[in-house]
C-alpha cells in the first residue's frame, strides 16, 4: 500500500501510483471529504458532482421516508434556532 510522509510545512508528495490512478497532473486540485466514520476521502476536483453521489451513503443506516426526512429537517432547524436564542440570552 502506497504511503507518504508529511513535511514540517504540512506538505507531502503523493505516490505516483495514486497520482496515476486519480489522473492527477501538476496543478490538479484534490478535495478532502470527511466521512461519517470520521475518516477522510481524497477526491480529485476534476470530476463532476455525479462523481460524489453516494459518497456519504451509510449502508447500515435504515432508509428514511420523506416524512421522516422532513421531520428531521424541521427538528434540526428548530434546534439551530434555539441555540441562537440560548446564545443571545446568555450574553
JSON list of C-alpha atoms in Angstrom, two decimals:
[
{"chain": "A", "resi": 1, "resn": "UNK", "atom": "CA", "xyz": [0.00, 0.00, 0.00]},
{"chain": "A", "resi": 2, "resn": "UNK", "atom": "CA", "xyz": [1.49, 3.35, -1.01]},
{"chain": "A", "resi": 3, "resn": "UNK", "atom": "CA", "xyz": [2.22, 5.86, 1.76]},
{"chain": "A", "resi": 4, "resn": "UNK", "atom": "CA", "xyz": [3.67, 9.35, 2.14]},
{"chain": "A", "resi": 5, "resn": "UNK", "atom": "CA", "xyz": [5.32, 11.33, 4.93]},
{"chain": "A", "resi": 6, "resn": "UNK", "atom": "CA", "xyz": [4.26, 14.88, 5.74]},
{"chain": "A", "resi": 7, "resn": "UNK", "atom": "CA", "xyz": [6.96, 17.55, 5.91]},
{"chain": "A", "resi": 8, "resn": "UNK", "atom": "CA", "xyz": [7.27, 20.15, 8.67]},
{"chain": "A", "resi": 9, "resn": "UNK", "atom": "CA", "xyz": [5.39, 22.53, 6.33]},
{"chain": "A", "resi": 10, "resn": "UNK", "atom": "CA", "xyz": [2.39, 20.15, 6.14]},
{"chain": "A", "resi": 11, "resn": "UNK", "atom": "CA", "xyz": [3.14, 19.01, 2.60]},
{"chain": "A", "resi": 12, "resn": "UNK", "atom": "CA", "xyz": [3.55, 15.55, 1.16]},
{"chain": "A", "resi": 13, "resn": "UNK", "atom": "CA", "xyz": [4.30, 14.02, -2.20]},
{"chain": "A", "resi": 14, "resn": "UNK", "atom": "CA", "xyz": [1.56, 11.75, -3.41]},
{"chain": "A", "resi": 15, "resn": "UNK", "atom": "CA", "xyz": [2.96, 8.45, -4.69]},
{"chain": "A", "resi": 16, "resn": "UNK", "atom": "CA", "xyz": [3.00, 8.10, -8.48]},
{"chain": "A", "resi": 17, "resn": "UNK", "atom": "CA", "xyz": [0.71, 5.05, -8.39]},
{"chain": "A", "resi": 18, "resn": "UNK", "atom": "CA", "xyz": [-2.03, 7.11, -6.72]},
{"chain": "A", "resi": 19, "resn": "UNK", "atom": "CA", "xyz": [-1.49, 10.14, -8.98]},
{"chain": "A", "resi": 20, "resn": "UNK", "atom": "CA", "xyz": [-1.85, 7.88, -12.00]},
{"chain": "A", "resi": 21, "resn": "UNK", "atom": "CA", "xyz": [-4.98, 6.16, -10.63]},
{"chain": "A", "resi": 22, "resn": "UNK", "atom": "CA", "xyz": [-6.62, 9.55, -9.92]},
{"chain": "A", "resi": 23, "resn": "UNK", "atom": "CA", "xyz": [-5.35, 11.02, -13.22]},
{"chain": "A", "resi": 24, "resn": "UNK", "atom": "CA", "xyz": [-3.70, 13.92, -11.37]},
{"chain": "A", "resi": 25, "resn": "UNK", "atom": "CA", "xyz": [-1.19, 16.17, -13.08]},
{"chain": "A", "resi": 26, "resn": "UNK", "atom": "CA", "xyz": [0.75, 19.24, -11.97]},
{"chain": "A", "resi": 27, "resn": "UNK", "atom": "CA", "xyz": [-1.75, 21.86, -10.83]},
{"chain": "A", "resi": 28, "resn": "UNK", "atom": "CA", "xyz": [-4.56, 19.37, -10.16]},
{"chain": "A", "resi": 29, "resn": "UNK", "atom": "CA", "xyz": [-6.72, 20.07, -7.14]},
{"chain": "A", "resi": 30, "resn": "UNK", "atom": "CA", "xyz": [-8.00, 17.49, -4.67]},
{"chain": "A", "resi": 31, "resn": "UNK", "atom": "CA", "xyz": [-10.79, 17.69, -2.13]},
{"chain": "A", "resi": 32, "resn": "UNK", "atom": "CA", "xyz": [-10.76, 16.09, 1.33]},
{"chain": "A", "resi": 33, "resn": "UNK", "atom": "CA", "xyz": [-14.22, 14.88, 2.36]},
{"chain": "A", "resi": 34, "resn": "UNK", "atom": "CA", "xyz": [-14.91, 13.91, 5.98]},
{"chain": "A", "resi": 35, "resn": "UNK", "atom": "CA", "xyz": [-16.93, 10.69, 6.10]},
{"chain": "A", "resi": 36, "resn": "UNK", "atom": "CA", "xyz": [-19.46, 9.80, 8.81]},
{"chain": "A", "resi": 37, "resn": "UNK", "atom": "CA", "xyz": [-16.90, 7.34, 10.23]},
{"chain": "A", "resi": 38, "resn": "UNK", "atom": "CA", "xyz": [-14.52, 10.25, 10.92]},
{"chain": "A", "resi": 39, "resn": "UNK", "atom": "CA", "xyz": [-12.13, 9.14, 8.17]},
{"chain": "A", "resi": 40, "resn": "UNK", "atom": "CA", "xyz": [-11.36, 11.30, 5.17]},
{"chain": "A", "resi": 41, "resn": "UNK", "atom": "CA", "xyz": [-11.68, 10.50, 1.49]},
{"chain": "A", "resi": 42, "resn": "UNK", "atom": "CA", "xyz": [-9.49, 12.25, -1.05]},
{"chain": "A", "resi": 43, "resn": "UNK", "atom": "CA", "xyz": [-11.13, 13.01, -4.40]},
{"chain": "A", "resi": 44, "resn": "UNK", "atom": "CA", "xyz": [-9.78, 14.80, -7.44]},
{"chain": "A", "resi": 45, "resn": "UNK", "atom": "CA", "xyz": [-11.63, 18.07, -8.15]},
{"chain": "A", "resi": 46, "resn": "UNK", "atom": "CA", "xyz": [-11.52, 17.33, -11.85]},
{"chain": "A", "resi": 47, "resn": "UNK", "atom": "CA", "xyz": [-14.78, 15.36, -11.82]},
{"chain": "A", "resi": 48, "resn": "UNK", "atom": "CA", "xyz": [-18.43, 16.32, -11.75]},
{"chain": "A", "resi": 49, "resn": "UNK", "atom": "CA", "xyz": [-20.96, 16.40, -8.93]},
{"chain": "A", "resi": 50, "resn": "UNK", "atom": "CA", "xyz": [-22.16, 13.00, -10.11]},
{"chain": "A", "resi": 51, "resn": "UNK", "atom": "CA", "xyz": [-18.80, 11.57, -9.02]},
{"chain": "A", "resi": 52, "resn": "UNK", "atom": "CA", "xyz": [-19.72, 12.36, -5.40]},
{"chain": "A", "resi": 53, "resn": "UNK", "atom": "CA", "xyz": [-23.20, 10.88, -5.41]},
{"chain": "A", "resi": 54, "resn": "UNK", "atom": "CA", "xyz": [-23.41, 8.14, -2.82]},
{"chain": "A", "resi": 55, "resn": "UNK", "atom": "CA", "xyz": [-20.07, 9.03, -1.21]},
{"chain": "A", "resi": 56, "resn": "UNK", "atom": "CA", "xyz": [-21.70, 9.70, 2.15]},
{"chain": "A", "resi": 57, "resn": "UNK", "atom": "CA", "xyz": [-24.13, 6.80, 1.88]},
{"chain": "A", "resi": 58, "resn": "UNK", "atom": "CA", "xyz": [-24.21, 4.65, 5.03]},
{"chain": "A", "resi": 59, "resn": "UNK", "atom": "CA", "xyz": [-25.48, 1.15, 4.17]},
{"chain": "A", "resi": 60, "resn": "UNK", "atom": "CA", "xyz": [-26.02, 0.43, 7.88]},
{"chain": "A", "resi": 61, "resn": "UNK", "atom": "CA", "xyz": [-28.48, 3.31, 8.29]},
{"chain": "A", "resi": 62, "resn": "UNK", "atom": "CA", "xyz": [-32.14, 2.44, 7.69]},
{"chain": "A", "resi": 63, "resn": "UNK", "atom": "CA", "xyz": [-33.86, 4.13, 4.77]},
{"chain": "A", "resi": 64, "resn": "UNK", "atom": "CA", "xyz": [-35.98, 7.13, 5.78]},
{"chain": "A", "resi": 65, "resn": "UNK", "atom": "CA", "xyz": [-39.33, 8.14, 4.35]},
{"chain": "A", "resi": 66, "resn": "UNK", "atom": "CA", "xyz": [-39.89, 11.66, 3.02]},
{"chain": "A", "resi": 67, "resn": "UNK", "atom": "CA", "xyz": [-41.97, 12.39, 6.13]},
{"chain": "A", "resi": 68, "resn": "UNK", "atom": "CA", "xyz": [-39.12, 11.26, 8.40]},
{"chain": "A", "resi": 69, "resn": "UNK", "atom": "CA", "xyz": [-36.66, 13.42, 6.45]},
{"chain": "A", "resi": 70, "resn": "UNK", "atom": "CA", "xyz": [-38.94, 16.46, 6.70]},
{"chain": "A", "resi": 71, "resn": "UNK", "atom": "CA", "xyz": [-39.36, 15.90, 10.43]},
{"chain": "A", "resi": 72, "resn": "UNK", "atom": "CA", "xyz": [-35.59, 15.59, 10.95]},
{"chain": "A", "resi": 73, "resn": "UNK", "atom": "CA", "xyz": [-35.01, 18.79, 8.95]},
{"chain": "A", "resi": 74, "resn": "UNK", "atom": "CA", "xyz": [-37.64, 20.64, 10.99]},
{"chain": "A", "resi": 75, "resn": "UNK", "atom": "CA", "xyz": [-36.16, 19.39, 14.26]},
{"chain": "A", "resi": 76, "resn": "UNK", "atom": "CA", "xyz": [-32.67, 20.39, 13.16]},
{"chain": "A", "resi": 77, "resn": "UNK", "atom": "CA", "xyz": [-33.87, 23.85, 12.17]},
{"chain": "A", "resi": 78, "resn": "UNK", "atom": "CA", "xyz": [-35.73, 24.27, 15.45]},
{"chain": "A", "resi": 79, "resn": "UNK", "atom": "CA", "xyz": [-32.71, 23.14, 17.45]},
{"chain": "A", "resi": 80, "resn": "UNK", "atom": "CA", "xyz": [-30.47, 25.51, 15.49]},
{"chain": "A", "resi": 81, "resn": "UNK", "atom": "CA", "xyz": [-32.84, 28.38, 16.18]},
{"chain": "A", "resi": 82, "resn": "UNK", "atom": "CA", "xyz": [-32.92, 27.50, 19.86]},
{"chain": "A", "resi": 83, "resn": "UNK", "atom": "CA", "xyz": [-29.13, 27.55, 20.04]},
{"chain": "A", "resi": 84, "resn": "UNK", "atom": "CA", "xyz": [-29.19, 31.07, 18.68]},
{"chain": "A", "resi": 85, "resn": "UNK", "atom": "CA", "xyz": [-31.75, 32.14, 21.28]},
{"chain": "A", "resi": 86, "resn": "UNK", "atom": "CA", "xyz": [-29.80, 30.49, 24.10]},
{"chain": "A", "resi": 87, "resn": "UNK", "atom": "CA", "xyz": [-26.59, 32.18, 22.95]},
{"chain": "A", "resi": 88, "resn": "UNK", "atom": "CA", "xyz": [-28.20, 35.62, 22.85]},
{"chain": "A", "resi": 89, "resn": "UNK", "atom": "CA", "xyz": [-29.90, 35.24, 26.24]},
{"chain": "A", "resi": 90, "resn": "UNK", "atom": "CA", "xyz": [-26.64, 34.21, 27.93]},
{"chain": "A", "resi": 91, "resn": "UNK", "atom": "CA", "xyz": [-24.77, 37.33, 26.78]}
]
